[in-house]
Amino acid sequence: MIRKVLFTAITLFGLAVGAQAQDNVATDAPVKKKEVAKIHYGIKVGLDMTSIDGKGFSAATNVGFDAGVFFEYRLSKHWGLEGDLLYTRFQNRASNFKGYYNTTADLSTANNARVNLNYLSVPLLAQYKFTKVLSIVAGPQYSFLFYDDEELIHYKGAFKKSNIGVLGGLQVTLNNWRFYGRYVYGLNNLNAAGVNENYKWNTSDIQVGIGVTFK
C-alpha cells in the first residue's frame, strides 16, 4: 500500500515537471508572448485525525490541528506545484506501554500517558486540476518534531525528531477559498525509546481544512 502511494506521488511529480518542460519547447509557429506562470499564496487551517501505528499505543483516532501558509506555482492549465509551511499538533495516548517497553517511567504515568507531538511540516506537492474546482495533490512531506509533551520515558524523548511521509488528497477551489482533505502516512520508524526498538512506530494523519488565497 505504502509503495503504491509513494509511486503515485513520484509519478505526479514527474508528470508535472514534464508538463512544464513540454510547454517550454520551441515550435515553428510564430512566437507569441507567453503568459507567465501564476504564483498564489495564502493561509490555511485544519483539523487532524491522528494515530500512531505501533505496539503500546491506543488504536483510537485523536483530534489535533494544523495551521500555516501555502504557496502555489501554476505550471499550466492543469498542472501546478504547491508547498506548505505548517504547524501541526499531533495527539495520541499510550495503551499498556510498559507491557511492551521496560522503561523507568512510573507505571501509572507511562501506561496511559497522553502524547502531544508538535511538528513543523513542509509538504511539497504536485497538483493536477481536473476542472477549475476539483484537483488532486500528492507528494512527500518532511516533519520536524520541535517539542514533544509525553512521559513515556524519564529524562528522554521517546520519539525521533525527523519524519518523512507521503501525502495524497483532494481539493475543492471556490474563488479565493479552498477546501481540502488529505491523508499523510509517516514512513519513518519514530521509536527512539531505546528499548524494544524492533517495535516500529508510524504516524497516520487524516486532514480536513480550509484555506484562503490572497493572490
mmCIF file of C-alpha atoms in Angstrom:
data_model
loop_
_atom_site.group_PDB
_atom_site.id
_atom_site.type_symbol
_atom_site.label_atom_id
_atom_site.label_comp_id
_atom_site.label_asym_id
_atom_site.label_seq_id
_atom_site.Cartn_x
_atom_site.Cartn_y
_atom_site.Cartn_z
ATOM 1 C CA MET A 1 0.000 0.000 0.000
ATOM 2 C CA ILE A 2 2.739 2.462 1.008
ATOM 3 C CA ARG A 3 4.764 1.620 -2.098
ATOM 4 C CA LYS A 4 1.737 2.386 -4.259
ATOM 5 C CA VAL A 5 1.215 5.770 -2.579
ATOM 6 C CA LEU A 6 4.908 6.617 -2.935
ATOM 7 C CA PHE A 7 4.915 5.548 -6.590
ATOM 8 C CA THR A 8 1.846 7.713 -7.267
ATOM 9 C CA ALA A 9 3.461 10.736 -5.609
ATOM 10 C CA ILE A 10 6.693 10.340 -7.612
ATOM 11 C CA THR A 11 4.731 9.834 -10.830
ATOM 12 C CA LEU A 12 2.733 13.032 -10.293
ATOM 13 C CA PHE A 13 5.920 14.991 -9.676
ATOM 14 C CA GLY A 14 7.438 13.598 -12.858
ATOM 15 C CA LEU A 15 4.366 14.433 -14.908
ATOM 16 C CA ALA A 16 4.241 17.975 -13.521
ATOM 17 C CA VAL A 17 7.883 18.623 -14.399
ATOM 18 C CA GLY A 18 7.358 17.017 -17.804
ATOM 19 C CA ALA A 19 4.360 19.248 -18.490
ATOM 20 C CA GLN A 20 6.431 22.337 -17.732
ATOM 21 C CA ALA A 21 9.293 21.142 -19.940
ATOM 22 C CA GLN A 22 6.908 20.468 -22.809
ATOM 23 C CA ASP A 23 5.472 23.959 -22.534
ATOM 24 C CA ASN A 24 8.988 25.368 -22.868
ATOM 25 C CA VAL A 25 9.821 23.543 -26.120
ATOM 26 C CA ALA A 26 10.081 25.930 -29.069
ATOM 27 C CA THR A 27 7.898 25.380 -32.137
ATOM 28 C CA ASP A 28 7.969 26.597 -35.759
ATOM 29 C CA ALA A 29 4.778 28.568 -35.180
ATOM 30 C CA PRO A 30 5.026 32.353 -34.828
ATOM 31 C CA VAL A 31 6.270 33.243 -31.380
ATOM 32 C CA LYS A 32 3.560 34.569 -29.165
ATOM 33 C CA LYS A 33 4.213 36.210 -25.841
ATOM 34 C CA LYS A 34 3.741 33.517 -23.272
ATOM 35 C CA GLU A 35 1.660 34.028 -20.199
ATOM 36 C CA VAL A 36 3.802 33.990 -17.083
ATOM 37 C CA ALA A 37 3.024 31.163 -14.661
ATOM 38 C CA LYS A 38 0.958 32.491 -11.799
ATOM 39 C CA ILE A 39 2.045 32.416 -8.190
ATOM 40 C CA HIS A 40 -0.564 32.202 -5.444
ATOM 41 C CA TYR A 41 -0.192 32.257 -1.678
ATOM 42 C CA GLY A 42 -2.428 32.244 1.365
ATOM 43 C CA ILE A 43 -3.160 30.803 4.788
ATOM 44 C CA LYS A 44 -4.852 27.595 5.851
ATOM 45 C CA VAL A 45 -6.128 25.852 8.964
ATOM 46 C CA GLY A 46 -7.483 22.367 9.519
ATOM 47 C CA LEU A 47 -8.406 19.526 11.847
ATOM 48 C CA ASP A 48 -6.199 16.435 12.029
ATOM 49 C CA MET A 49 -7.425 12.952 12.934
ATOM 50 C CA THR A 50 -4.174 11.398 14.131
ATOM 51 C CA SER A 51 -2.979 7.994 15.264
ATOM 52 C CA ILE A 52 0.271 6.147 15.958
ATOM 53 C CA ASP A 53 0.559 2.673 14.469
ATOM 54 C CA GLY A 54 2.667 0.661 16.903
ATOM 55 C CA LYS A 55 2.672 -1.520 19.998
ATOM 56 C CA GLY A 56 1.873 0.323 23.206
ATOM 57 C CA PHE A 57 -0.363 2.990 21.687
ATOM 58 C CA SER A 58 -4.120 3.351 21.545
ATOM 59 C CA ALA A 59 -5.721 2.404 18.245
ATOM 60 C CA ALA A 60 -8.221 5.232 18.668
ATOM 61 C CA THR A 61 -8.051 8.306 16.464
ATOM 62 C CA ASN A 62 -7.366 11.604 18.248
ATOM 63 C CA VAL A 63 -8.087 15.145 17.114
ATOM 64 C CA GLY A 64 -5.269 17.627 16.535
ATOM 65 C CA PHE A 65 -4.950 20.622 14.233
ATOM 66 C CA ASP A 66 -2.687 22.298 11.709
ATOM 67 C CA ALA A 67 -2.236 25.904 10.598
ATOM 68 C CA GLY A 68 0.163 27.758 8.339
ATOM 69 C CA VAL A 69 0.833 29.227 4.923
ATOM 70 C CA PHE A 70 0.881 27.816 1.403
ATOM 71 C CA PHE A 71 2.466 28.798 -1.905
ATOM 72 C CA GLU A 72 1.263 27.628 -5.297
ATOM 73 C CA TYR A 73 3.036 27.879 -8.655
ATOM 74 C CA ARG A 74 0.910 27.269 -11.752
ATOM 75 C CA LEU A 75 2.818 25.407 -14.467
ATOM 76 C CA SER A 76 -0.054 25.132 -16.921
ATOM 77 C CA LYS A 77 -3.823 24.973 -17.090
ATOM 78 C CA HIS A 78 -3.886 21.619 -15.324
ATOM 79 C CA TRP A 79 -0.552 21.281 -13.538
ATOM 80 C CA GLY A 80 0.890 23.092 -10.561
ATOM 81 C CA LEU A 81 3.253 22.782 -7.614
ATOM 82 C CA GLU A 82 2.375 23.575 -4.007
ATOM 83 C CA GLY A 83 4.494 23.988 -0.902
ATOM 84 C CA ASP A 84 3.191 24.495 2.641
ATOM 85 C CA LEU A 85 4.775 25.527 5.923
ATOM 86 C CA LEU A 86 2.575 24.198 8.712
ATOM 87 C CA TYR A 87 2.465 23.900 12.460
ATOM 88 C CA THR A 88 0.905 20.517 13.210
ATOM 89 C CA ARG A 89 -0.220 19.337 16.650
ATOM 90 C CA PHE A 90 -0.338 15.556 16.723
ATOM 91 C CA GLN A 91 -2.115 13.822 19.621
ATOM 92 C CA ASN A 92 -2.359 10.245 20.826
ATOM 93 C CA ARG A 93 -2.369 8.184 24.021
ATOM 94 C CA ALA A 94 -0.289 5.249 25.242
ATOM 95 C CA SER A 95 -2.026 1.954 25.973
ATOM 96 C CA ASN A 96 -0.311 -0.670 28.162
ATOM 97 C CA PHE A 97 3.005 0.932 27.201
ATOM 98 C CA LYS A 98 5.046 -0.830 29.896
ATOM 99 C CA GLY A 99 3.680 -4.156 28.753
ATOM 100 C CA TYR A 100 5.881 -3.775 25.662
ATOM 101 C CA TYR A 101 8.679 -1.464 26.836
ATOM 102 C CA ASN A 102 10.680 -1.806 30.042
ATOM 103 C CA THR A 103 11.029 1.889 30.800
ATOM 104 C CA THR A 104 11.999 3.661 34.010
ATOM 105 C CA ALA A 105 8.937 5.874 33.907
ATOM 106 C CA ASP A 106 6.278 5.487 36.566
ATOM 107 C CA LEU A 107 3.901 2.651 35.633
ATOM 108 C CA SER A 108 0.722 4.635 36.229
ATOM 109 C CA THR A 109 2.098 7.537 34.183
ATOM 110 C CA ALA A 110 3.602 5.697 31.220
ATOM 111 C CA ASN A 111 0.906 3.098 30.683
ATOM 112 C CA ASN A 112 -1.765 5.564 29.577
ATOM 113 C CA ALA A 113 0.300 8.703 29.051
ATOM 114 C CA ARG A 114 -1.008 11.460 26.844
ATOM 115 C CA VAL A 115 1.249 12.045 23.840
ATOM 116 C CA ASN A 116 1.351 15.519 22.266
ATOM 117 C CA LEU A 117 3.763 15.976 19.358
ATOM 118 C CA ASN A 118 4.353 19.424 17.872
ATOM 119 C CA TYR A 119 5.743 19.473 14.341
ATOM 120 C CA LEU A 120 6.847 21.921 11.690
ATOM 121 C CA SER A 121 5.716 20.229 8.481
ATOM 122 C CA VAL A 122 6.717 21.016 4.899
ATOM 123 C CA PRO A 123 4.762 19.137 2.206
ATOM 124 C CA LEU A 124 5.999 19.584 -1.393
ATOM 125 C CA LEU A 125 3.183 18.596 -3.711
ATOM 126 C CA ALA A 126 2.323 18.147 -7.348
ATOM 127 C CA GLN A 127 -1.186 19.319 -8.181
ATOM 128 C CA TYR A 128 -3.410 18.265 -11.066
ATOM 129 C CA LYS A 129 -6.621 20.169 -11.804
ATOM 130 C CA PHE A 130 -9.433 18.199 -13.390
ATOM 131 C CA THR A 131 -11.562 21.355 -13.506
ATOM 132 C CA LYS A 132 -11.334 24.873 -12.103
ATOM 133 C CA VAL A 133 -12.957 23.498 -8.963
ATOM 134 C CA LEU A 134 -11.588 19.986 -8.390
ATOM 135 C CA SER A 135 -7.935 18.960 -8.108
ATOM 136 C CA ILE A 136 -5.748 16.255 -6.588
ATOM 137 C CA VAL A 137 -2.406 16.646 -4.812
ATOM 138 C CA ALA A 138 0.349 14.180 -3.974
ATOM 139 C CA GLY A 139 3.950 14.273 -2.853
ATOM 140 C CA PRO A 140 6.379 13.939 0.059
ATOM 141 C CA GLN A 141 6.198 15.691 3.412
ATOM 142 C CA TYR A 142 9.026 16.401 5.844
ATOM 143 C CA SER A 143 8.163 16.999 9.506
ATOM 144 C CA PHE A 144 10.459 18.154 12.306
ATOM 145 C CA LEU A 145 9.471 17.458 15.912
ATOM 146 C CA PHE A 146 10.401 20.634 17.775
ATOM 147 C CA TYR A 147 8.533 19.879 21.013
ATOM 148 C CA ASP A 148 7.031 16.726 22.489
ATOM 149 C CA ASP A 149 4.933 16.554 25.638
ATOM 150 C CA GLU A 150 4.909 12.955 26.832
ATOM 151 C CA GLU A 151 6.013 10.980 29.888
ATOM 152 C CA LEU A 152 6.821 7.620 28.353
ATOM 153 C CA ILE A 153 10.494 7.636 29.381
ATOM 154 C CA HIS A 154 12.260 9.586 32.134
ATOM 155 C CA TYR A 155 14.655 12.332 31.007
ATOM 156 C CA LYS A 156 14.451 11.427 27.334
ATOM 157 C CA GLY A 157 12.105 11.972 24.425
ATOM 158 C CA ALA A 158 10.648 8.734 23.109
ATOM 159 C CA PHE A 159 10.234 9.991 19.529
ATOM 160 C CA LYS A 160 12.762 10.685 16.788
ATOM 161 C CA LYS A 161 12.904 14.268 15.555
ATOM 162 C CA SER A 162 12.534 13.763 11.795
ATOM 163 C CA ASN A 163 9.697 12.116 9.926
ATOM 164 C CA ILE A 164 9.293 11.765 6.169
ATOM 165 C CA GLY A 165 5.861 10.851 4.885
ATOM 166 C CA VAL A 166 3.801 10.558 1.726
ATOM 167 C CA LEU A 167 0.672 12.623 1.190
ATOM 168 C CA GLY A 168 -2.313 12.413 -1.129
ATOM 169 C CA GLY A 169 -5.567 14.317 -1.210
ATOM 170 C CA LEU A 170 -8.371 16.211 -2.908
ATOM 171 C CA GLN A 171 -9.053 19.931 -3.054
ATOM 172 C CA VAL A 172 -12.105 21.988 -3.992
ATOM 173 C CA THR A 173 -11.459 25.607 -5.008
ATOM 174 C CA LEU A 174 -14.239 28.217 -4.985
ATOM 175 C CA ASN A 175 -12.980 31.688 -5.910
ATOM 176 C CA ASN A 176 -10.371 32.540 -3.258
ATOM 177 C CA TRP A 177 -11.416 29.713 -0.944
ATOM 178 C CA ARG A 178 -10.096 26.171 -0.952
ATOM 179 C CA PHE A 179 -11.380 23.156 0.954
ATOM 180 C CA TYR A 180 -9.165 20.107 1.258
ATOM 181 C CA GLY A 181 -8.962 16.580 2.524
ATOM 182 C CA ARG A 182 -5.607 14.816 2.815
ATOM 183 C CA TYR A 183 -4.051 11.636 4.133
ATOM 184 C CA VAL A 184 -0.442 11.557 5.360
ATOM 185 C CA TYR A 185 1.423 8.385 6.291
ATOM 186 C CA GLY A 186 4.788 8.610 8.048
ATOM 187 C CA LEU A 187 7.403 6.300 6.553
ATOM 188 C CA ASN A 188 9.978 6.605 9.339
ATOM 189 C CA ASN A 189 10.102 4.439 12.437
ATOM 190 C CA LEU A 190 9.840 7.072 15.185
ATOM 191 C CA ASN A 191 10.733 4.753 18.064
ATOM 192 C CA ALA A 192 13.620 6.373 19.943
ATOM 193 C CA ALA A 193 12.728 4.797 23.276
ATOM 194 C CA GLY A 194 15.970 2.814 23.455
ATOM 195 C CA VAL A 195 14.102 -0.335 24.488
ATOM 196 C CA ASN A 196 12.493 -2.881 22.175
ATOM 197 C CA GLU A 197 13.371 -0.843 19.094
ATOM 198 C CA ASN A 198 12.159 -3.717 16.929
ATOM 199 C CA TYR A 199 8.671 -2.332 17.514
ATOM 200 C CA LYS A 200 8.012 0.279 14.845
ATOM 201 C CA TRP A 201 6.013 3.462 15.380
ATOM 202 C CA ASN A 202 4.474 5.091 12.322
ATOM 203 C CA THR A 203 2.109 8.046 12.184
ATOM 204 C CA SER A 204 -1.168 8.368 10.287
ATOM 205 C CA ASP A 205 -2.949 11.666 9.780
ATOM 206 C CA ILE A 206 -6.264 12.467 8.089
ATOM 207 C CA GLN A 207 -6.608 16.209 7.493
ATOM 208 C CA VAL A 208 -9.638 18.310 6.586
ATOM 209 C CA GLY A 209 -9.359 22.057 6.342
ATOM 210 C CA ILE A 210 -9.952 25.380 4.676
ATOM 211 C CA GLY A 211 -7.640 27.952 3.131
ATOM 212 C CA VAL A 212 -7.909 31.406 1.635
ATOM 213 C CA THR A 213 -5.810 32.753 -1.237
ATOM 214 C CA PHE A 214 -4.587 36.355 -1.095
ATOM 215 C CA LYS A 215 -3.133 36.415 -4.602
#
